[in-house]
Amino acid sequence: MINTQDILETINMIREENLDVRTVTMGISLYDCVSDDVDKLCANIYDKLMTKAKDLVPTANEIEKLYGIPIVNKRVSVTPISYIGGKAGPDDYIKIAKTLDRAASDLGINFIGGYSALVQKGMTRGADALIESIPDALAETGMVCSSVNVGSTRAGINMDAVARMGRTVKAAAAKTADRDAIGCAKLVVFANAVDDNPFMAGAFHGTGEGDCVINVGVSGPGVVEKAIRRAGDCDFSALADVIKKTAFKITRVGQLVAYEASKRLDVPYGIVDLSLAPTPAIGDSVACILESMGLEVCGGPGTTAALAMLNDAVKKGGVMASSHVGGLSGAFIPVSEDAGMIAAAESGVLTLEKLEAMTAVCSVGLDMICIPGDTSAETISGIIADEIAIGMVNNKTTAVRVIPAPGKGVGEKVEFGGLLGYAPVMRVNPVSCEKFIARGGRIPAPIHSLKN
Amino acid sequence: MKAVITVIGKDQVGIIATVSTKCAEYGANITEITQSVLDQYFAMIMIADIDGLKADFAAFSDALSDLGKNTGLEIRCMHEDIFDAMHKI
């Protein structure tokens, strides 16, 4: 027997508090598409995607109707393309990117991720060519997302790759300067990237994954915020309990959707990602959760502690609600995709340095942050190096997705639209790290990587 | 299998008749009706047995949603599993 209050609570979460399933992402292996002829490779990729994912969107729509819960995004992630490009050169890689884009469009999905390379220890010819192609590939496609893993706890940081990615981000911005540097919004630089992340722009289908898998990312910052506000002036133990109970309920919806999608598509269920993913909509903000805990504005003193508690409580509540938890599983703090973060950045309270501190206690990193267009490639590399170091030392995933907005300075606004939102250009510390970045080579793995 | 139909809006004459007629048309058998208040709005909750549904669930759900739009109400039809998943361990 279902209790009336339980029914109304669920309805209220969906109606008023923006409860949704953020994404159903199908991971597809492309290893069996490999060919030494790039046209044949592209044809194989297109055919495999169209076969495996043909029912993804209609099935997700059916599940949306069945449970009355919005499923915001339907996405596909693929094997990191640098692994399957073979002898392809940069121009060939762009052909592959366009093939992915065409398949994404024909499938009706929102994004396709996996235009990726993992170069934390060194760079293969394929990875080199793929990275070379990234700025053009992102400029010439609409739905392709790219990521490059430049560091890990086990391997240390590939500083040559860090230097290269600073230049790549600048080039991606230049190639899409007419569209507010949208190319950079589809490019993530990672440490400790995960194989089963359903969220963009960093999703790819990792090497240890099966042929095809369903991963689900939940959401619900608004639900957590409202629950905290309803709890009133309780102490932190009580507050953690409120968050845990709410996270449990949110995650159960994700688990239900993952299970149903797996059954209907006859594809194994991989993981549920417990991340709290915000949107620019009012009432769907992680920053507002932190403010509901008692902060005047997100970014002020207390913010890192509030975020640490939120992140931990979400995991503790979520982990019991799902049989397999994975992906990034932590609160996201993208600036442009979170109304509260946007307001905090506009007011000047939330700074790049505070955001960096916050990334030490949550997932995923410096995300969707607009910086002045004249920021040098070396400075961007310095920002990347700092963030990757946090990931390496803390044994966690971190990432950088910054947008050096062409022709824009501090305080000006960059508009991406949709879920990517808008953001004010934030100040970057102007002192140089040019000589540091120019050293090249690798930062050795930390001592605690030696666990065996 | 059961569906949970929630009707939210201003109370008006004939709500139960309107919704139950639509349910009958689609072969959904109403087994329980309760009323409550949600955010100062009238909220009616119907539990319906949908084993004998004459159309697919999505069509039934759309029909109820459209009925709501035509009568100034918000009508949702959701499979019972989502409530069980969220509120039962």
Coordinates of C-alpha atoms in Angstrom, one line a residue:
Chain A
M1 CA 0.0 0.0 0.0
I2 CA 1.4 3.4 -1.0
N3 CA 1.1 6.1 1.5
T4 CA -0.7 9.3 0.4
Q5 CA 2.1 11.5 1.9
D6 CA 4.8 9.6 0.1
I7 CA 2.9 10.1 -3.2
L8 CA 2.6 13.8 -2.6
E9 CA 6.2 14.1 -1.6
T10 CA 7.3 12.6 -4.8
I11 CA 4.9 14.7 -6.9
N12 CA 6.1 17.8 -5.1
M13 CA 9.8 16.9 -5.8
I14 CA 9.0 16.7 -9.5
R15 CA 6.7 19.7 -9.7
E16 CA 8.4 22.2 -7.4
E17 CA 11.9 21.0 -6.8
N18 CA 13.2 20.0 -10.2
L19 CA 13.7 16.3 -9.5
D20 CA 14.8 14.6 -12.7
V21 CA 17.1 12.0 -14.0
R22 CA 19.8 14.0 -15.6
T23 CA 21.1 11.5 -18.1
V24 CA 20.7 8.0 -19.4
T25 CA 24.0 7.4 -21.1
M26 CA 24.7 4.3 -23.3
G27 CA 28.4 3.4 -23.3
I28 CA 29.4 1.7 -26.6
S29 CA 32.7 0.0 -27.3
L30 CA 34.2 0.8 -30.7
Y31 CA 37.1 -1.7 -30.6
D32 CA 35.4 -3.9 -33.2
C33 CA 35.2 -1.0 -35.6
V34 CA 38.9 -0.7 -36.1
S35 CA 40.2 -0.5 -39.7
D36 CA 43.3 0.7 -41.4
D37 CA 41.1 2.6 -43.8
V38 CA 39.7 5.7 -42.1
D39 CA 36.5 5.7 -44.3
K40 CA 35.9 2.1 -43.4
L41 CA 36.5 2.9 -39.8
C42 CA 34.0 5.8 -39.9
A43 CA 31.4 3.6 -41.7
N44 CA 31.9 0.9 -39.0
I45 CA 31.5 3.4 -36.2
Y46 CA 28.4 4.9 -37.7
D47 CA 26.8 1.4 -38.2
K48 CA 27.6 0.3 -34.7
L49 CA 26.3 3.4 -33.1
M50 CA 23.1 3.3 -35.1
T51 CA 22.6 -0.4 -34.3
K52 CA 23.3 -0.3 -30.6
A53 CA 21.7 3.0 -29.7
K54 CA 18.8 3.1 -32.2
D55 CA 16.2 2.5 -29.4
L56 CA 17.9 4.7 -26.7
V57 CA 15.9 7.9 -27.2
P58 CA 12.4 6.2 -27.7
T59 CA 13.0 3.9 -24.7
A60 CA 14.1 6.7 -22.4
N61 CA 11.0 8.6 -23.5
E62 CA 8.8 5.6 -22.7
I63 CA 10.4 5.3 -19.2
E64 CA 9.9 9.0 -18.7
K65 CA 6.2 8.5 -19.3
L66 CA 5.9 5.4 -17.3
Y67 CA 7.3 6.9 -14.1
G68 CA 6.4 10.5 -14.7
I69 CA 10.0 11.6 -14.2
P70 CA 11.8 13.8 -16.6
I71 CA 14.9 12.2 -18.2
V72 CA 16.7 15.4 -19.3
N73 CA 19.4 14.0 -21.5
K74 CA 20.0 10.9 -23.6
R75 CA 23.6 10.4 -24.5
V76 CA 26.2 8.1 -25.8
S77 CA 29.8 7.6 -24.7
V78 CA 32.3 5.7 -26.8
T79 CA 35.8 4.1 -26.5
P80 CA 38.4 6.9 -26.3
I81 CA 38.8 7.6 -30.0
S82 CA 42.6 7.8 -29.8
Y83 CA 42.6 4.0 -29.1
I84 CA 40.8 3.1 -32.3
G85 CA 42.2 5.7 -34.7
G86 CA 45.2 3.5 -35.7
K87 CA 47.4 5.4 -38.1
A88 CA 44.9 8.2 -38.6
G89 CA 46.3 11.7 -38.8
P90 CA 44.6 14.9 -37.5
D91 CA 42.5 15.3 -40.6
D92 CA 41.3 11.7 -40.4
Y93 CA 40.4 12.3 -36.7
I94 CA 38.2 15.2 -37.8
K95 CA 36.4 12.8 -40.2
I96 CA 35.8 10.5 -37.2
A97 CA 34.5 13.4 -35.1
K98 CA 32.1 14.3 -37.9
T99 CA 30.9 10.7 -38.1
L100 CA 30.2 10.7 -34.3
D101 CA 28.3 14.0 -34.8
R102 CA 26.2 12.6 -37.6
A103 CA 25.3 9.5 -35.7
A104 CA 24.4 11.6 -32.6
S105 CA 22.2 13.8 -34.8
D106 CA 20.5 10.8 -36.4
L107 CA 20.0 9.1 -33.1
G108 CA 18.4 12.2 -31.6
I109 CA 20.7 12.3 -28.6
N110 CA 22.0 15.4 -26.9
F111 CA 25.8 14.7 -26.7
I112 CA 28.3 12.0 -27.7
G113 CA 31.4 11.8 -25.5
G114 CA 34.7 9.9 -26.0
Y115 CA 36.6 12.1 -28.4
S116 CA 39.3 11.4 -25.9
A117 CA 42.9 10.5 -25.2
L118 CA 44.5 9.2 -22.0
V119 CA 48.1 10.6 -21.8
Q120 CA 48.8 10.7 -18.1
K121 CA 52.2 9.0 -18.6
G122 CA 53.0 9.5 -22.2
M123 CA 51.6 10.3 -25.6
T124 CA 51.1 7.8 -28.4
R125 CA 51.0 8.8 -32.0
G126 CA 47.2 8.4 -32.0
A127 CA 46.8 10.6 -28.9
D128 CA 49.0 13.2 -30.4
A129 CA 47.0 13.3 -33.6
L130 CA 43.7 13.4 -31.8
I131 CA 44.8 16.3 -29.5
E132 CA 46.1 18.1 -32.5
S133 CA 42.6 17.8 -34.1
I134 CA 40.5 18.8 -31.1
P135 CA 40.1 22.5 -31.8
D136 CA 38.9 21.9 -35.3
A137 CA 36.9 18.9 -34.4
L138 CA 35.0 20.8 -31.7
A139 CA 34.5 23.8 -34.1
E140 CA 33.1 21.6 -36.9
T141 CA 30.8 19.4 -34.8
G142 CA 27.9 20.3 -32.6
M143 CA 27.4 17.3 -30.2
V144 CA 30.9 15.8 -29.9
C145 CA 32.6 16.1 -26.5
S146 CA 36.2 15.7 -25.9
S147 CA 38.4 14.9 -22.9
V148 CA 42.1 14.4 -22.2
N149 CA 43.4 12.7 -19.1
V150 CA 46.8 14.3 -18.3
G151 CA 47.4 13.0 -14.8
S152 CA 46.6 10.2 -12.3
T153 CA 47.5 9.2 -8.8
R154 CA 49.4 6.2 -10.2
A155 CA 51.2 7.9 -13.0
G156 CA 51.8 11.4 -11.8
I157 CA 51.2 14.4 -14.1
N158 CA 52.3 14.6 -17.7
M159 CA 53.4 18.2 -17.8
D160 CA 54.1 18.2 -21.5
A161 CA 50.4 17.3 -22.0
V162 CA 49.4 20.0 -19.5
A163 CA 51.3 22.6 -21.5
R164 CA 49.8 21.2 -24.7
M165 CA 46.3 21.4 -23.3
G166 CA 46.7 25.0 -22.4
R167 CA 47.4 25.7 -26.0
T168 CA 44.6 23.4 -27.1
V169 CA 42.1 25.3 -25.0
K170 CA 43.2 28.6 -26.5
A171 CA 43.0 27.2 -30.0
A172 CA 39.5 25.7 -29.3
A173 CA 38.4 29.2 -28.1
A174 CA 39.9 30.9 -31.2
K175 CA 38.2 28.4 -33.6
T176 CA 34.8 29.1 -32.0
A177 CA 35.4 32.8 -31.2
D178 CA 32.2 33.7 -33.1
R179 CA 30.1 31.5 -30.8
D180 CA 31.5 32.6 -27.4
A181 CA 34.2 29.9 -27.5
I182 CA 31.6 27.1 -27.3
G183 CA 34.4 24.6 -28.3
C184 CA 35.9 25.0 -24.8
A185 CA 32.6 24.1 -23.2
K186 CA 32.9 20.7 -24.9
L187 CA 36.5 20.0 -23.7
V188 CA 37.6 18.7 -20.3
V189 CA 41.1 18.1 -19.0
F190 CA 41.1 15.3 -16.4
A191 CA 43.1 13.7 -13.6
N192 CA 42.0 10.2 -12.7
A193 CA 39.3 10.2 -15.3
V194 CA 36.7 7.4 -14.7
D195 CA 35.6 4.7 -17.2
D196 CA 31.9 4.9 -16.6
N197 CA 31.1 8.6 -16.2
P198 CA 27.6 9.3 -17.7
F199 CA 28.0 13.1 -17.6
M200 CA 29.3 15.3 -20.3
A201 CA 31.7 16.7 -21.4
G202 CA 33.9 14.1 -19.8
A203 CA 32.1 10.8 -20.6
F204 CA 33.9 8.0 -22.4
H205 CA 33.5 4.2 -22.5
G206 CA 36.5 3.0 -20.7
T207 CA 38.9 0.2 -21.7
G208 CA 37.7 -2.3 -19.1
E209 CA 34.0 -1.9 -20.0
G210 CA 31.9 -4.4 -21.9
D211 CA 30.5 -4.0 -25.4
C212 CA 27.6 -1.9 -24.4
V213 CA 26.3 -0.6 -21.1
I214 CA 23.7 1.7 -19.6
N215 CA 24.9 4.3 -17.0
V216 CA 22.5 6.7 -15.3
G217 CA 23.2 10.1 -13.8
V218 CA 20.8 11.4 -11.2
S219 CA 20.2 15.0 -10.2
G220 CA 18.1 16.9 -7.6
P221 CA 19.9 19.8 -6.0
G222 CA 16.5 21.6 -5.6
V223 CA 15.2 18.6 -3.6
V224 CA 18.1 18.6 -1.3
E225 CA 17.9 22.4 -0.8
K226 CA 14.2 22.4 0.0
A227 CA 14.7 19.5 2.5
I228 CA 17.5 21.4 4.3
R229 CA 15.3 24.5 4.4
R230 CA 12.4 22.5 5.8
A231 CA 14.7 21.0 8.5
G232 CA 15.3 24.5 9.9
D233 CA 18.0 25.3 12.5
C234 CA 19.2 21.7 13.3
D235 CA 22.8 20.8 14.0
F236 CA 25.1 19.2 11.5
S237 CA 24.4 15.6 12.6
A238 CA 20.7 16.1 11.9
L239 CA 21.5 18.0 8.7
A240 CA 23.6 15.2 7.4
D241 CA 20.7 12.8 8.1
V242 CA 18.3 15.0 6.1
I243 CA 20.7 15.0 3.2
K244 CA 21.3 11.3 3.3
K245 CA 17.6 10.5 3.4
T246 CA 17.0 12.8 0.4
A247 CA 19.9 11.4 -1.5
F248 CA 18.6 7.9 -1.0
K249 CA 15.2 8.8 -2.5
I250 CA 16.8 10.6 -5.5
T251 CA 19.2 7.7 -6.2
R252 CA 16.4 5.2 -6.0
V253 CA 14.8 6.9 -8.9
G254 CA 18.0 6.7 -10.9
Q255 CA 18.4 3.0 -10.0
L256 CA 14.8 2.3 -11.1
V257 CA 15.3 4.1 -14.4
A258 CA 18.7 2.3 -15.0
Y259 CA 17.1 -1.1 -14.3
E260 CA 14.2 -0.4 -16.6
A261 CA 16.3 1.0 -19.4
S262 CA 18.7 -2.0 -19.1
K263 CA 15.8 -4.4 -19.3
R264 CA 14.0 -2.7 -22.2
L265 CA 17.2 -2.2 -24.3
D266 CA 18.6 -5.6 -23.3
V267 CA 21.9 -3.9 -22.4
P268 CA 23.6 -4.5 -19.1
Y269 CA 23.2 -1.9 -16.4
G270 CA 26.6 -0.4 -15.4
I271 CA 26.3 2.2 -12.7
V272 CA 24.3 5.0 -11.2
D273 CA 26.3 8.1 -10.8
L274 CA 25.3 9.9 -7.5
S275 CA 26.4 13.4 -8.6
L276 CA 24.2 16.3 -7.7
A277 CA 24.1 18.0 -11.1
P278 CA 22.7 21.6 -11.2
T279 CA 21.1 23.4 -14.1
P280 CA 20.8 27.2 -14.6
A281 CA 17.1 27.0 -13.7
I282 CA 16.1 28.7 -10.5
G283 CA 15.8 26.1 -7.7
D284 CA 18.2 23.6 -9.2
S285 CA 21.5 24.9 -7.8
V286 CA 24.2 23.4 -5.7
A287 CA 25.3 26.9 -4.6
C288 CA 21.8 27.4 -3.1
I289 CA 22.1 24.2 -1.1
L290 CA 25.3 25.5 0.5
E291 CA 23.5 28.8 1.1
S292 CA 20.5 27.0 2.6
M293 CA 23.0 25.6 5.2
G294 CA 23.6 29.1 6.5
L295 CA 26.1 30.8 4.2
E296 CA 25.2 34.3 3.1
V297 CA 26.7 33.7 -0.3
C298 CA 28.4 30.7 -1.8
G299 CA 32.2 31.3 -1.9
G300 CA 32.4 32.9 1.5
P301 CA 34.0 31.4 4.6
G302 CA 32.5 28.0 5.4
T303 CA 31.8 27.1 1.8
T304 CA 34.4 24.4 1.6
A305 CA 33.2 22.7 4.8
A306 CA 29.6 22.9 3.7
L307 CA 30.4 21.3 0.4
A308 CA 32.5 18.6 2.0
M309 CA 29.6 17.6 4.3
L310 CA 27.1 17.8 1.4
N311 CA 29.3 15.6 -0.8
D312 CA 29.8 13.0 1.8
A313 CA 26.2 12.8 2.9
V314 CA 25.0 12.5 -0.7
K315 CA 27.3 9.5 -1.2
K316 CA 26.3 7.9 2.1
G317 CA 22.6 8.2 1.3
G318 CA 23.0 7.2 -2.3
V319 CA 25.2 4.2 -2.0
M320 CA 22.6 2.1 -0.3
A321 CA 20.0 3.0 -2.9
S322 CA 21.9 1.6 -5.8
S323 CA 23.4 -1.8 -6.4
H324 CA 26.3 -0.3 -8.4
V325 CA 27.5 3.2 -7.8
G326 CA 30.2 4.7 -10.0
G327 CA 31.0 7.5 -12.4
L328 CA 32.0 10.7 -10.7
S329 CA 29.5 10.5 -7.8
G330 CA 29.9 13.9 -6.1
A331 CA 28.4 17.3 -6.1
F332 CA 29.1 19.3 -9.3
I333 CA 30.1 22.9 -9.1
P334 CA 30.0 24.2 -12.6
V335 CA 29.7 28.0 -12.6
S336 CA 27.7 28.7 -15.8
E337 CA 25.3 25.8 -15.2
D338 CA 24.2 26.9 -11.7
A339 CA 22.1 30.0 -11.0
G340 CA 23.5 30.3 -7.5
M341 CA 27.1 30.0 -8.6
I342 CA 26.5 32.6 -11.4
A343 CA 25.1 35.0 -8.8
A344 CA 28.0 34.4 -6.4
A345 CA 30.5 34.9 -9.1
E346 CA 28.8 38.1 -10.4
S347 CA 28.8 39.5 -6.8
G348 CA 32.6 38.9 -6.6
V349 CA 32.3 36.6 -3.6
L350 CA 33.1 33.4 -5.5
T351 CA 36.6 33.5 -6.9
L352 CA 38.6 31.1 -9.0
E353 CA 40.8 30.4 -6.0
K354 CA 37.9 29.5 -3.8
L355 CA 36.5 27.3 -6.5
E356 CA 39.8 25.5 -6.6
A357 CA 39.7 24.9 -2.8
M358 CA 36.1 23.6 -3.2
T359 CA 37.2 21.1 -5.8
A360 CA 39.4 19.4 -3.2
V361 CA 36.3 18.1 -1.4
C362 CA 33.8 17.4 -4.2
S363 CA 33.7 16.4 -7.9
V364 CA 34.7 17.3 -10.3
G365 CA 36.8 20.4 -10.7
L366 CA 37.0 23.9 -12.2
D367 CA 34.0 23.5 -14.4
M368 CA 32.4 25.9 -16.9
I369 CA 34.4 28.9 -15.7
C370 CA 34.8 31.8 -18.1
I371 CA 38.1 33.6 -17.9
P372 CA 39.4 36.7 -19.8
G373 CA 40.1 36.0 -23.5
D374 CA 43.6 37.3 -23.2
T375 CA 44.6 34.8 -20.6
S376 CA 47.8 33.1 -21.9
A377 CA 48.1 29.4 -22.8
E378 CA 50.7 29.1 -20.1
T379 CA 48.4 30.5 -17.4
I380 CA 45.7 28.1 -18.5
S381 CA 48.2 25.3 -18.2
G382 CA 49.1 26.5 -14.7
I383 CA 45.4 26.4 -13.7
I384 CA 45.2 22.9 -15.2
A385 CA 48.4 21.8 -13.4
D386 CA 47.1 23.0 -10.0
E387 CA 43.8 21.3 -10.4
I388 CA 45.3 18.0 -11.7
A389 CA 47.7 18.1 -8.7
I390 CA 44.7 18.2 -6.3
G391 CA 43.3 15.1 -8.1
M392 CA 46.6 13.3 -8.1
V393 CA 47.4 13.9 -4.4
N394 CA 43.8 13.3 -3.1
N395 CA 43.3 10.2 -5.2
K396 CA 40.2 11.6 -6.8
T397 CA 38.9 12.8 -10.2
T398 CA 39.4 16.4 -10.9
A399 CA 39.0 18.3 -14.1
V400 CA 39.3 21.7 -15.8
R401 CA 36.8 23.1 -18.2
V402 CA 37.6 26.8 -18.6
I403 CA 36.5 29.1 -21.4
P404 CA 38.9 31.9 -22.3
A405 CA 36.1 34.1 -23.8
P406 CA 37.5 35.8 -26.9
G407 CA 37.6 39.6 -26.7
K408 CA 36.0 39.6 -23.2
G409 CA 37.3 40.9 -19.9
V410 CA 36.4 40.5 -16.2
G411 CA 32.7 41.0 -15.5
E412 CA 31.5 40.6 -19.0
K413 CA 29.0 37.9 -19.7
V414 CA 29.3 34.8 -21.8
E415 CA 26.1 33.1 -23.0
F416 CA 26.0 29.4 -24.0
G417 CA 22.3 28.8 -23.7
G418 CA 20.5 25.6 -22.7
L419 CA 22.0 23.5 -19.9
L420 CA 25.4 25.1 -20.4
G421 CA 23.9 28.4 -19.2
Y422 CA 25.8 31.7 -19.0
A423 CA 28.6 33.0 -16.8
P424 CA 30.5 36.2 -16.0
V425 CA 34.1 36.3 -16.9
M426 CA 36.1 35.8 -13.7
R427 CA 39.4 37.2 -12.7
V428 CA 42.6 35.2 -13.1
N429 CA 45.7 35.9 -11.1
P430 CA 47.9 37.7 -13.6
V431 CA 51.3 36.7 -12.5
S432 CA 53.3 34.4 -14.8
C433 CA 54.0 30.7 -14.6
E434 CA 55.5 30.5 -18.0
K435 CA 58.9 29.2 -16.9
F436 CA 57.3 26.6 -14.7
I437 CA 55.2 25.2 -17.5
A438 CA 58.1 25.4 -20.0
R439 CA 60.1 22.8 -17.9
G440 CA 58.1 19.9 -19.4
G441 CA 58.5 16.3 -18.4
R442 CA 56.5 14.5 -15.7
I443 CA 55.7 15.3 -12.1
P444 CA 56.3 12.0 -10.4
A445 CA 53.5 10.0 -8.8
P446 CA 53.0 10.8 -5.1
I447 CA 54.3 8.4 -2.5
H448 CA 50.9 7.1 -1.6
S449 CA 50.4 5.8 -5.1
L450 CA 52.7 2.9 -4.0
K451 CA 50.0 0.8 -2.4
N452 CA 51.0 -2.7 -3.4
Chain B
M1 CA 0.3 -3.5 -12.0
K2 CA -1.0 -0.3 -10.6
A3 CA -0.9 3.3 -11.8
V4 CA -1.0 6.3 -9.4
I5 CA -3.1 9.1 -10.9
T6 CA -2.8 12.5 -9.2
V7 CA -5.0 15.4 -10.0
I8 CA -3.9 18.8 -8.7
G9 CA -5.7 22.1 -9.1
K10 CA -8.8 24.0 -7.9
D11 CA -11.5 21.8 -6.6
Q12 CA -14.5 21.8 -9.0
V13 CA -17.7 19.8 -9.7
G14 CA -17.2 16.5 -11.5
I15 CA -13.5 16.0 -11.2
I16 CA -13.9 12.3 -10.1
A17 CA -16.5 11.7 -12.8
T18 CA -14.3 13.2 -15.5
V19 CA -11.2 11.3 -14.6
S20 CA -12.9 8.0 -13.9
T21 CA -14.7 8.2 -17.3
K22 CA -11.4 8.5 -19.0
C23 CA -10.0 5.6 -16.9
A24 CA -13.0 3.5 -17.9
E25 CA -12.5 4.3 -21.6
Y26 CA -8.9 3.0 -21.3
G27 CA -9.8 -0.1 -19.2
A28 CA -8.1 1.1 -16.0
N29 CA -10.0 0.0 -12.9
I30 CA -9.9 2.5 -10.1
T31 CA -9.4 0.7 -6.8
E32 CA -8.9 3.6 -4.4
I33 CA -9.5 7.4 -4.2
T34 CA -8.1 9.8 -1.6
Q35 CA -8.0 13.5 -1.3
S36 CA -5.4 15.8 0.2
V37 CA -4.0 19.2 0.0
L38 CA -0.7 20.0 -1.7
D39 CA 0.6 23.6 -1.5
Q40 CA -2.9 24.9 -0.9
Y41 CA -4.1 23.1 -4.0
F42 CA -6.7 20.3 -4.0
A43 CA -5.0 17.0 -4.7
M44 CA -6.9 13.9 -5.5
I45 CA -5.0 10.6 -5.7
M46 CA -6.4 7.6 -7.5
I47 CA -4.9 4.2 -7.6
A48 CA -5.9 2.2 -10.7
D49 CA -5.4 -1.4 -11.7
I50 CA -3.9 -1.3 -15.2
D51 CA -3.6 -5.0 -16.0
G52 CA -6.5 -4.6 -18.4
L53 CA -5.3 -1.4 -20.1
K54 CA -6.5 -1.2 -23.7
A55 CA -3.7 1.1 -24.8
D56 CA 0.0 1.4 -23.9
F57 CA 0.9 3.2 -20.7
A58 CA 2.2 6.3 -22.5
A59 CA -1.0 6.7 -24.5
F60 CA -3.1 6.4 -21.3
S61 CA -0.8 8.9 -19.5
D62 CA -1.0 11.4 -22.4
A63 CA -4.8 11.1 -22.5
L64 CA -5.1 12.0 -18.8
S65 CA -2.6 14.8 -19.1
D66 CA -4.5 16.2 -22.1
L67 CA -7.8 15.9 -20.1
G68 CA -6.1 17.9 -17.4
K69 CA -5.1 20.6 -19.8
N70 CA -8.7 20.9 -21.1
T71 CA -10.1 21.2 -17.6
G72 CA -7.6 23.5 -16.0
L73 CA -6.1 20.7 -13.8
E74 CA -2.7 19.0 -13.6
I75 CA -3.2 15.3 -14.1
R76 CA -0.3 12.9 -13.8
C77 CA -0.2 9.2 -14.2
M78 CA 2.8 7.3 -12.9
H79 CA 3.6 3.6 -12.4
E80 CA 3.5 2.6 -8.8
D81 CA 7.1 1.4 -8.9
I82 CA 8.5 4.9 -8.6
F83 CA 6.8 5.4 -5.2
D84 CA 7.8 2.0 -4.0
A85 CA 11.4 2.6 -5.0
M86 CA 11.6 6.0 -3.4
H87 CA 9.8 5.3 -0.1
K88 CA 10.4 1.6 0.7
I89 CA 13.7 0.0 1.6

